[in-house]
Amino acid sequence: MLEVRDIHSYYGKSHILHGVSMTLQEGEMVCLLGRNGVGKSTTLKSIMGMVRPRSGSIRFQGRELIGLQPYQVARLGVGIVPEERRIFGSLTVEENLLIGKKNALDGGDGAQAWTLERVYQVFPRLHERRTNKGRHLSGGEQQMLTVARTLMGNPRLILVDEPTEGLAPLIVQDVLHMLAQVRRSGVTVLMVEQNFKAAVQVADRFYVMGKGQIVFEGDVDALLAADEVRKTYLEV
Amino acid sequence: MTQFAVFVLHGLAYAGLLFLVSSGLTLVFGMMNVLNFAHAAFYMLGAYFSYSILQWSGNFWLSMLLCPLILFVIGALVERFLLRRVHQHGHLHELLLTFGLAYIITEGVKWIWGNYSLAVSLDGFLTGQVSLLGITYPVYRLFIIGCAVAVGTAMSYVFYRTRVGIIVRAAVDDHEMVNALGINVPLVFMLVFAVGAALSGFAGVIAGPLLTTYPGMAAEILVDAFVVIVVGGFGSLGGALLASLIIGQLQAFGVLLVPKLSLALIYLLMAVVLVVKPSGLFGEEA
Ligand SMILES: Nc1ncnc2c1ncn2[C@@H]1O[C@H](COP(=O)(O)OP(=O)(O)O)[C@@H](O)[C@H]1O
Ligand SMILES: [Mg+2]
């Protein structure tokens, strides 16, 4: 479904991604691990069109994404849940949800489309808070809202950047549960995490990133077996 | 007492014009981070185009309809072919561009219409006076207040009650995120810029018969409009409304009570707001 090949991305003159490649199959939940600052977020932003790679290729369902604007990538069925969450603070919860709505793809493949009703069913807390301003939500609520806001566009692939960052352990479990649910609904998930223990619970496959490059690819067992990789690139 | 009411009405009429000019200015700044120095030049163009349309057709209603349309197109072209191109080079370039544009428009106006004031005269009921509760007041100022209320109401409805409004408010918060959610943000920028130019032009049309139409009129209102968007809070339509009302009254009563200091009063207000609430009356706390 997604094929990233040898991309090189920059911020101004600083060369951040040095030839990143990864592949996702439809329906998979894949996790990208790695230490702070190695380029995980930049990889997601490159896929979304928020950073334009200078070379390489990113194919989504057979279409080249490099050169498209973020809204065009979104309309093809890719959604991003950014690390900073980026809730619209001056809008109500419901208005936050309505933003992504109009250009929503139909559910596609017979999958159930996300609507306000369905979001409120799955996230009753957001229903309770629907008239509150975004900036008045707690961290866990904000994380729910960003994910739900992106789902309103009915993406086929969702890019989730460190969803458990800064959340209390109990809320972390809620968020993981929610992502597993999203994935069961047929959405392919590419998740960035630093929290290895959290990631292992939900992901099928893992990529590990070193400085701007992928240094490991494999499933849970392979990752647990690869002591060197974990020591060098993950454990602090 | 009647004198007091007259000055309140004067203040309201000026507030109406100010609000029409500053609403576009504040939204463009809130969304695109561009302080558009050419925004008041659109207001001036509205007044001059209206003058010429009146000369040619004698129909004020026609110029009220045509001028905003023309300025909508001009605004869209400026955004699409000038601002968007320099955007990637940063704010300073955008600022210089709008500054240069304001300059060019002002010189162009002098060249075409001359470097002196023109009198826009109306006939018909708009020139009359009404008497109400012992006050005699020019119909035309009431007409300006009415126009501003009508346009302001329509705008508030769109801004706070429709999907388009949700998108524009969200884009003021974080336009990159709106883009990533599937909204064609460059198009939104262009339309908001164009609507802002059209409103500014509309203000120019209705200002024509009240104030003087001359090449300095843009600079004159621009200063007050800047104060409005600072006091109201960048990107806030509600803030622009409240600040326009306050500054309208300050203007009217300042001229009455402390004629020499009326301009200083406005800066004083701005300074006080900046000290007490730097993000403006309705601004988001950083
Ligand atoms: N907007 C930016 N401008 C300049 N440098 C940036 C920007 N965002 C990130 N970087 C730099 O790029 C590198 C990779 O960042 P990022 O992709 O956010 O890492 P990660 O998500 O793996 O923590 C870091 O060194 C960071 O300092
Ligand atoms: Mg990151």
XYZ file of C-alpha atoms and ligand atoms in Angstrom:
550
model
C 0.000 0.000 0.000
C 2.845 2.382 0.883
C 6.318 2.205 -0.533
C 8.913 4.711 0.585
C 12.117 4.419 -1.425
C 15.404 6.063 -0.613
C 14.104 9.481 0.410
C 16.370 12.358 1.366
C 14.775 15.193 3.310
C 16.204 18.474 4.529
C 15.307 21.415 6.742
C 17.001 24.226 4.917
C 20.579 23.081 4.605
C 20.514 20.367 7.249
C 20.262 16.941 5.714
C 17.948 14.904 7.970
C 16.876 11.750 6.120
C 19.680 9.873 4.384
C 17.883 7.432 2.144
C 14.956 6.081 4.157
C 13.035 3.146 2.711
C 10.052 1.269 4.115
C 7.079 -0.715 2.900
C 3.621 -1.173 4.416
C 1.069 -3.763 3.387
C -2.623 -2.999 3.520
C -4.101 -3.601 6.971
C -0.767 -3.737 8.792
C 0.194 -1.913 11.925
C 3.830 -0.975 11.688
C 5.893 0.839 14.259
C 8.875 3.091 13.623
C 11.181 3.187 16.642
C 14.258 5.221 17.384
C 15.791 7.782 19.686
C 14.945 11.418 19.855
C 16.038 13.470 16.886
C 16.875 10.670 14.446
C 14.212 11.731 11.925
C 11.082 9.729 12.712
C 8.733 12.694 12.612
C 10.473 13.979 9.516
C 9.749 10.648 7.842
C 6.032 10.981 8.573
C 6.011 14.615 7.466
C 7.735 13.615 4.239
C 5.024 11.067 3.489
C 2.322 13.645 4.253
C 3.886 16.298 2.036
C 4.613 18.651 4.943
C 8.303 18.321 4.154
C 9.285 17.731 0.551
C 12.027 15.133 0.043
C 14.648 16.260 -2.454
C 15.004 12.795 -3.925
C 13.561 9.310 -3.724
C 9.994 8.214 -4.164
C 6.904 7.650 -2.040
C 4.193 5.575 -3.635
C 0.787 5.224 -2.036
C -1.620 2.806 -3.708
C 0.495 3.137 -6.815
C 0.546 6.959 -6.873
C 3.603 9.121 -6.361
C 3.152 11.448 -3.392
C 6.311 13.546 -3.631
C 5.427 16.960 -4.997
C 1.846 16.882 -3.733
C 0.571 19.326 -1.130
C -0.558 17.890 2.215
C -4.237 18.430 1.376
C -3.805 16.442 -1.826
C -2.106 13.607 0.031
C -4.935 13.711 2.585
C -7.522 13.490 -0.164
C -5.824 10.364 -1.511
C -6.506 8.734 1.850
C -3.540 9.442 4.124
C -4.082 11.023 7.538
C -1.540 12.313 10.041
C -1.803 12.565 13.819
C 1.088 14.879 14.634
C 3.323 14.607 17.634
C 2.341 18.020 19.025
C -1.333 17.067 18.515
C -2.098 20.479 17.130
C -5.676 20.718 18.296
C -7.372 23.931 17.161
C -7.524 25.541 20.581
C -10.069 28.229 19.776
C -12.504 25.775 18.182
C -14.876 23.510 20.031
C -14.316 19.763 20.078
C -17.099 19.300 17.555
C -15.701 21.982 15.240
C -12.303 20.287 15.415
C -13.959 17.119 14.202
C -15.920 18.820 11.423
C -12.799 20.277 9.771
C -11.733 17.039 8.164
C -15.200 16.012 7.149
C -16.244 17.358 3.804
C -13.426 15.967 1.761
C -13.776 12.601 3.411
C -13.449 9.618 1.156
C -16.340 7.239 1.443
C -15.453 4.344 3.725
C -14.122 2.475 0.700
C -13.880 -1.299 0.486
C -17.158 -1.588 2.350
C -15.471 -0.251 5.477
C -17.754 1.754 7.726
C -17.231 5.472 7.201
C -16.370 7.675 10.167
C -19.047 10.214 10.988
C -19.672 12.445 13.988
C -22.122 9.869 15.339
C -19.633 7.063 15.052
C -16.819 9.078 16.596
C -19.061 9.927 19.540
C -20.003 6.272 19.868
C -16.394 5.153 19.964
C -15.209 8.135 22.043
C -18.059 8.965 24.434
C -15.744 11.350 26.266
C -15.557 13.569 23.180
C -19.344 13.665 23.094
C -19.432 14.896 26.673
C -16.883 17.563 25.824
C -18.219 18.484 22.391
C -18.984 22.126 23.199
C -15.707 22.705 25.067
C -12.874 24.606 23.453
C -10.005 22.412 22.255
C -7.508 24.157 24.482
C -9.429 23.146 27.599
C -8.986 19.397 27.092
C -6.684 17.165 29.107
C -3.713 15.481 27.407
C -5.522 12.180 26.984
C -8.620 13.879 25.626
C -6.513 15.871 23.195
C -4.873 12.710 21.947
C -8.283 11.127 21.405
C -9.467 14.228 19.608
C -6.485 14.385 17.226
C -6.929 10.760 16.281
C -10.692 11.171 15.864
C -10.229 14.387 13.872
C -7.978 12.577 11.437
C -10.334 9.601 11.239
C -13.154 11.947 10.176
C -11.405 12.131 6.805
C -11.702 8.347 6.536
C -8.040 7.730 5.733
C -6.884 4.358 4.440
C -3.496 4.933 6.028
C -2.946 6.814 9.243
C 0.440 8.134 10.399
C 0.511 8.460 14.187
C 3.413 10.288 15.810
C 4.216 9.322 19.419
C 0.622 8.982 20.572
C 1.536 7.940 24.103
C 4.054 10.697 24.761
C 3.435 12.491 28.028
C 0.396 10.459 29.028
C -0.215 8.671 32.317
C 0.233 4.872 32.123
C -3.495 4.216 32.348
C -4.238 6.629 29.513
C -1.419 5.054 27.458
C -3.369 1.790 27.571
C -6.532 3.591 26.441
C -4.722 5.135 23.501
C -3.142 1.831 22.452
C -6.519 0.162 22.713
C -8.020 2.879 20.550
C -5.313 2.486 17.883
C -5.794 -1.282 17.827
C -9.485 -0.628 17.290
C -8.765 1.759 14.423
C -6.570 -0.852 12.836
C -9.259 -3.539 13.222
C -11.637 -1.245 11.361
C -9.405 -1.766 8.311
C -7.138 1.273 8.486
C -3.419 0.697 7.925
C -1.356 2.259 10.720
C 2.204 3.585 10.712
C 3.068 4.599 14.252
C 6.140 6.328 15.610
C 7.038 5.447 19.172
C 9.855 5.818 21.643
C 7.986 3.719 24.139
C 9.137 0.244 23.138
C 6.956 -1.558 25.682
C 3.856 0.185 24.382
C 4.697 -0.489 20.755
C 5.319 -4.186 21.245
C 1.756 -4.647 22.464
C 0.121 -3.559 19.253
C 2.447 -3.538 16.224
C 2.975 -6.365 13.712
C 6.292 -5.179 12.395
C 9.000 -2.759 13.385
C 11.471 -0.464 11.749
C 14.250 1.001 13.822
C 15.818 4.260 12.798
C 19.361 5.424 13.487
C 20.548 8.837 12.383
C 18.388 9.443 9.318
C 18.498 5.801 8.207
C 16.607 2.588 8.793
C 18.869 0.176 10.669
C 16.499 -2.687 11.389
C 13.350 -4.219 10.006
C 11.484 -7.226 11.421
C 8.716 -8.592 13.638
C 8.557 -8.707 17.448
C 10.583 -11.888 17.743
C 13.313 -10.629 15.467
C 13.470 -7.361 17.380
C 13.674 -9.143 20.735
C 16.439 -11.315 19.337
C 18.419 -8.380 17.958
C 20.170 -7.354 21.152
C 22.740 -5.231 19.370
C 20.123 -3.126 17.596
C 18.157 -2.584 20.784
C 21.250 -1.643 22.746
C 22.632 0.713 20.136
C 19.499 2.388 18.860
C 16.771 2.053 21.472
C 17.797 1.541 25.049
C 19.177 4.546 26.752
C -27.935 65.484 25.423
C -28.842 65.619 21.766
C -25.310 66.748 21.056
C -24.076 63.670 22.885
C -26.268 61.371 20.795
C -25.028 63.006 17.614
C -21.436 62.286 18.550
C -22.249 58.703 19.442
C -23.751 58.305 15.972
C -20.714 59.936 14.367
C -18.543 57.461 16.218
C -20.679 54.573 15.085
C -20.447 55.607 11.440
C -16.676 55.771 11.614
C -16.598 52.482 13.548
C -18.574 50.883 10.708
C -16.015 51.946 8.125
C -13.141 50.890 10.340
C -14.645 47.484 10.942
C -15.154 46.859 7.226
C -11.524 47.758 6.552
C -9.956 45.988 9.505
C -11.883 42.703 9.349
C -10.013 41.582 6.238
C -6.745 42.955 7.560
C -6.989 41.022 10.813
C -8.003 37.744 9.177
C -5.198 37.918 6.639
C -2.718 38.664 9.393
C -4.102 35.943 11.636
C -3.955 33.291 8.933
C -1.065 34.189 6.701
C 1.021 36.256 9.101
C 1.149 39.019 6.547
C 0.638 42.585 7.662
C -0.884 43.880 4.465
C 0.105 47.505 3.962
C -1.849 47.536 0.711
C -5.096 46.732 2.458
C -6.125 50.356 2.872
C -5.103 50.998 -0.730
C -7.955 48.663 -1.673
C -10.213 50.949 0.365
C -8.947 53.941 -1.550
C -9.407 52.175 -4.877
C -12.998 51.454 -3.842
C -13.573 55.169 -3.340
C -11.937 56.177 -6.634
C -13.590 53.478 -8.722
C -16.868 54.521 -7.180
C -16.199 58.140 -8.124
C -15.632 57.143 -11.739
C -18.592 54.797 -11.886
C -20.748 57.612 -10.500
C -19.432 59.990 -13.125
C -20.190 57.508 -15.836
C -23.521 56.090 -14.680
C -24.747 58.397 -11.955
C -25.832 55.286 -10.098
C -24.470 54.920 -6.576
C -26.080 51.510 -6.068
C -24.287 50.229 -9.126
C -20.915 51.296 -7.728
C -21.776 49.690 -4.387
C -22.224 46.461 -6.294
C -19.408 46.725 -8.844
C -16.533 48.063 -6.761
C -16.417 45.168 -4.288
C -16.485 42.748 -7.215
C -13.602 44.499 -8.940
C -11.612 44.562 -5.710
C -12.367 40.919 -5.082
C -10.713 40.130 -8.414
C -7.784 42.459 -7.729
C -7.322 40.914 -4.281
C -7.399 37.383 -5.678
C -4.819 38.272 -8.326
C -2.526 39.989 -5.821
C -2.609 36.951 -3.547
C -2.251 34.379 -6.286
C 0.420 35.987 -8.419
C 2.359 38.216 -6.037
C 2.066 37.222 -2.391
C 2.127 33.494 -2.987
C 5.311 33.796 -4.983
C 7.250 35.676 -2.352
C 5.784 33.645 0.508
C 8.616 31.104 0.503
C 11.150 33.885 0.987
C 9.681 34.882 4.328
C 7.777 37.635 6.069
C 10.120 40.477 5.313
C 9.638 39.972 1.595
C 5.878 39.791 1.999
C 5.918 42.964 4.019
C 8.027 44.758 1.432
C 5.760 43.529 -1.326
C 2.593 44.892 0.255
C 4.389 48.103 1.148
C 5.513 48.549 -2.437
C 2.073 47.727 -3.701
C 0.488 50.369 -1.457
C 2.979 52.875 -2.811
C 2.328 51.951 -6.437
C -1.430 52.147 -5.995
C -1.164 55.552 -4.336
C 1.037 56.905 -7.133
C -1.246 55.315 -9.722
C -4.239 57.021 -8.168
C -2.479 60.400 -8.299
C -1.569 59.789 -11.907
C -5.058 58.804 -13.036
C -7.311 60.951 -10.854
C -4.928 63.725 -9.846
C -3.250 64.706 -6.621
C -6.184 66.540 -5.056
C -9.447 65.732 -3.372
C -12.531 64.847 -5.318
C -16.046 65.518 -4.187
C -18.412 62.622 -4.473
C -21.902 63.997 -4.392
C -25.073 62.022 -4.131
C -28.618 62.930 -4.771
C -31.878 61.407 -3.662
C -32.912 60.427 -0.194
C -29.360 59.609 0.955
C -28.564 63.314 1.112
C -31.451 64.149 3.415
C -31.790 64.588 7.133
C -33.996 62.706 9.519
C -35.467 63.911 12.755
C -35.910 61.514 15.587
C -36.541 62.255 19.252
C -35.509 65.822 18.710
C -32.273 65.002 16.918
C -31.764 65.954 13.314
C -29.234 63.709 11.706
C -27.923 63.086 8.170
C -29.446 60.027 6.556
C -26.143 59.146 4.983
C -24.352 58.430 8.250
C -27.201 56.215 9.333
C -26.907 54.502 5.981
C -23.227 53.765 6.650
C -24.077 52.345 10.060
C -26.771 50.196 8.446
C -24.379 48.885 5.777
C -21.751 47.998 8.362
C -24.285 46.239 10.557
C -25.649 44.251 7.613
C -22.236 43.195 6.315
C -20.931 42.565 9.817
C -23.900 40.358 10.650
C -23.508 38.338 7.474
C -19.797 37.953 8.122
C -20.276 36.873 11.717
C -22.793 34.323 10.592
C -20.378 32.822 8.089
C -17.480 33.026 10.515
C -19.127 31.485 13.543
C -21.893 29.322 12.109
C -20.749 27.716 8.881
C -18.179 25.188 7.771
C -16.302 27.854 5.859
C -16.032 29.804 9.100
C -14.732 26.770 10.962
C -12.030 26.356 8.330
C -10.989 30.005 8.439
C -10.870 30.055 12.252
C -8.877 26.823 12.275
C -6.494 28.267 9.686
C -5.918 31.247 11.978
C -4.885 28.734 14.673
C -2.705 26.465 12.511
C -3.003 26.529 8.745
C -0.485 23.759 8.137
C -2.619 21.350 10.157
C -5.754 22.403 8.271
C -3.892 21.630 5.062
C -2.931 18.175 6.352
C -6.599 17.508 7.072
C -7.451 17.757 3.396
C -8.414 21.419 2.995
C -7.013 23.350 0.041
C -5.430 26.022 2.217
C -3.817 28.031 -0.604
C -7.306 28.479 -2.042
C -8.639 29.519 1.372
C -5.856 32.120 1.629
C -6.709 33.506 -1.782
C -10.425 33.734 -1.060
C -9.996 35.331 2.357
C -7.561 37.847 0.906
C -9.972 38.618 -1.916
C -12.997 38.948 0.369
C -10.950 41.211 2.640
C -10.059 43.400 -0.348
C -13.703 43.486 -1.439
C -14.871 44.566 2.034
C -12.176 47.196 2.162
C -13.273 48.429 -1.261
C -16.882 48.478 -0.133
C -15.885 50.624 2.823
C -14.168 52.965 0.367
C -17.334 53.282 -1.706
C -19.504 54.261 1.225
C -16.784 56.438 2.738
C -16.534 58.463 -0.480
C -19.523 60.764 0.023
C -18.755 61.227 3.735
C -15.002 61.721 3.887
C -12.745 63.210 1.291
C -11.602 61.103 -1.617
C -7.918 61.972 -1.958
C -4.620 60.085 -2.370
C -3.835 60.276 1.359
C -7.039 58.575 2.450
C -5.446 55.131 2.492
C -2.633 56.077 4.835
C -5.111 57.897 7.025
C -7.358 54.928 7.716
C -4.513 52.384 7.699
C -3.143 53.752 10.949
C -6.492 53.420 12.684
C -7.028 49.952 11.194
C -3.657 48.801 12.530
C -4.636 50.038 15.963
C -7.924 48.157 15.640
C -6.300 44.826 14.875
C -3.703 45.230 17.614
C -6.287 46.230 20.202
C -8.798 43.601 19.078
C -6.273 40.791 18.789
C -4.848 39.467 15.524
C -7.186 37.150 13.663
C -10.230 37.903 15.795
C -13.303 39.183 14.032
C -15.067 39.817 17.340
C -12.031 41.731 18.546
C -11.975 43.857 15.404
C -15.641 44.720 15.958
C -15.183 45.745 19.578
C -11.997 47.694 18.862
C -13.655 49.504 15.938
C -16.525 50.570 18.185
C -14.132 51.848 20.847
C -11.927 53.718 18.412
C -14.939 55.141 16.587
C -16.163 56.657 19.849
C -12.688 57.839 20.833
C -12.398 59.582 17.484
C -15.780 61.252 17.733
C -15.470 62.408 21.334
C -11.767 63.093 21.062
C -12.461 65.650 18.357
C -15.164 67.158 20.538
C -13.359 67.253 23.870
C -9.631 67.341 23.205
C -9.286 68.212 19.524
C -5.504 68.510 19.659
C -5.080 65.158 21.328
C -7.655 63.031 19.561
C -5.032 61.072 17.662
C -2.916 60.632 20.766
C -5.924 59.128 22.549
C -5.954 56.251 20.096
C -2.286 55.486 20.613
C -2.778 55.758 24.325
C -5.502 53.131 24.109
C -3.217 50.869 22.095
C -0.387 51.281 24.589
C -2.658 50.487 27.526
C -4.009 47.356 25.839
C -0.520 46.211 24.888
C 0.628 46.549 28.469
C -2.409 44.959 30.091
C -3.174 42.269 27.523
C -0.470 42.047 24.849
C -2.434 39.608 22.700
C -5.299 42.098 22.337
C -8.785 42.123 23.796
C -9.909 38.939 22.044
C -6.480 37.525 21.245
C -5.293 34.058 22.114
C -2.853 33.939 24.977
C 0.445 32.755 23.586
N 11.353 22.448 11.606
C 12.636 22.064 11.758
N 13.635 22.885 11.350
C 14.933 22.528 11.484
N 15.340 21.364 12.000
C 14.402 20.497 12.425
C 12.997 20.806 12.327
N 12.302 19.770 12.817
C 13.218 18.865 13.206
N 14.471 19.291 12.972
C 15.705 18.538 13.240
O 15.668 17.363 12.462
C 16.141 16.251 13.181
C 15.112 15.145 13.167
O 13.944 15.604 13.818
P 12.665 14.698 13.974
O 12.289 14.106 12.683
O 11.630 15.527 14.662
O 13.187 13.562 14.960
P 12.371 12.489 15.809
O 10.931 12.587 15.454
O 12.981 11.175 15.437
O 12.617 12.818 17.246
C 16.478 16.759 14.582
O 17.856 16.945 14.640
C 15.756 18.075 14.681
O 16.496 18.970 15.471
Mg 9.381 13.217 16.624
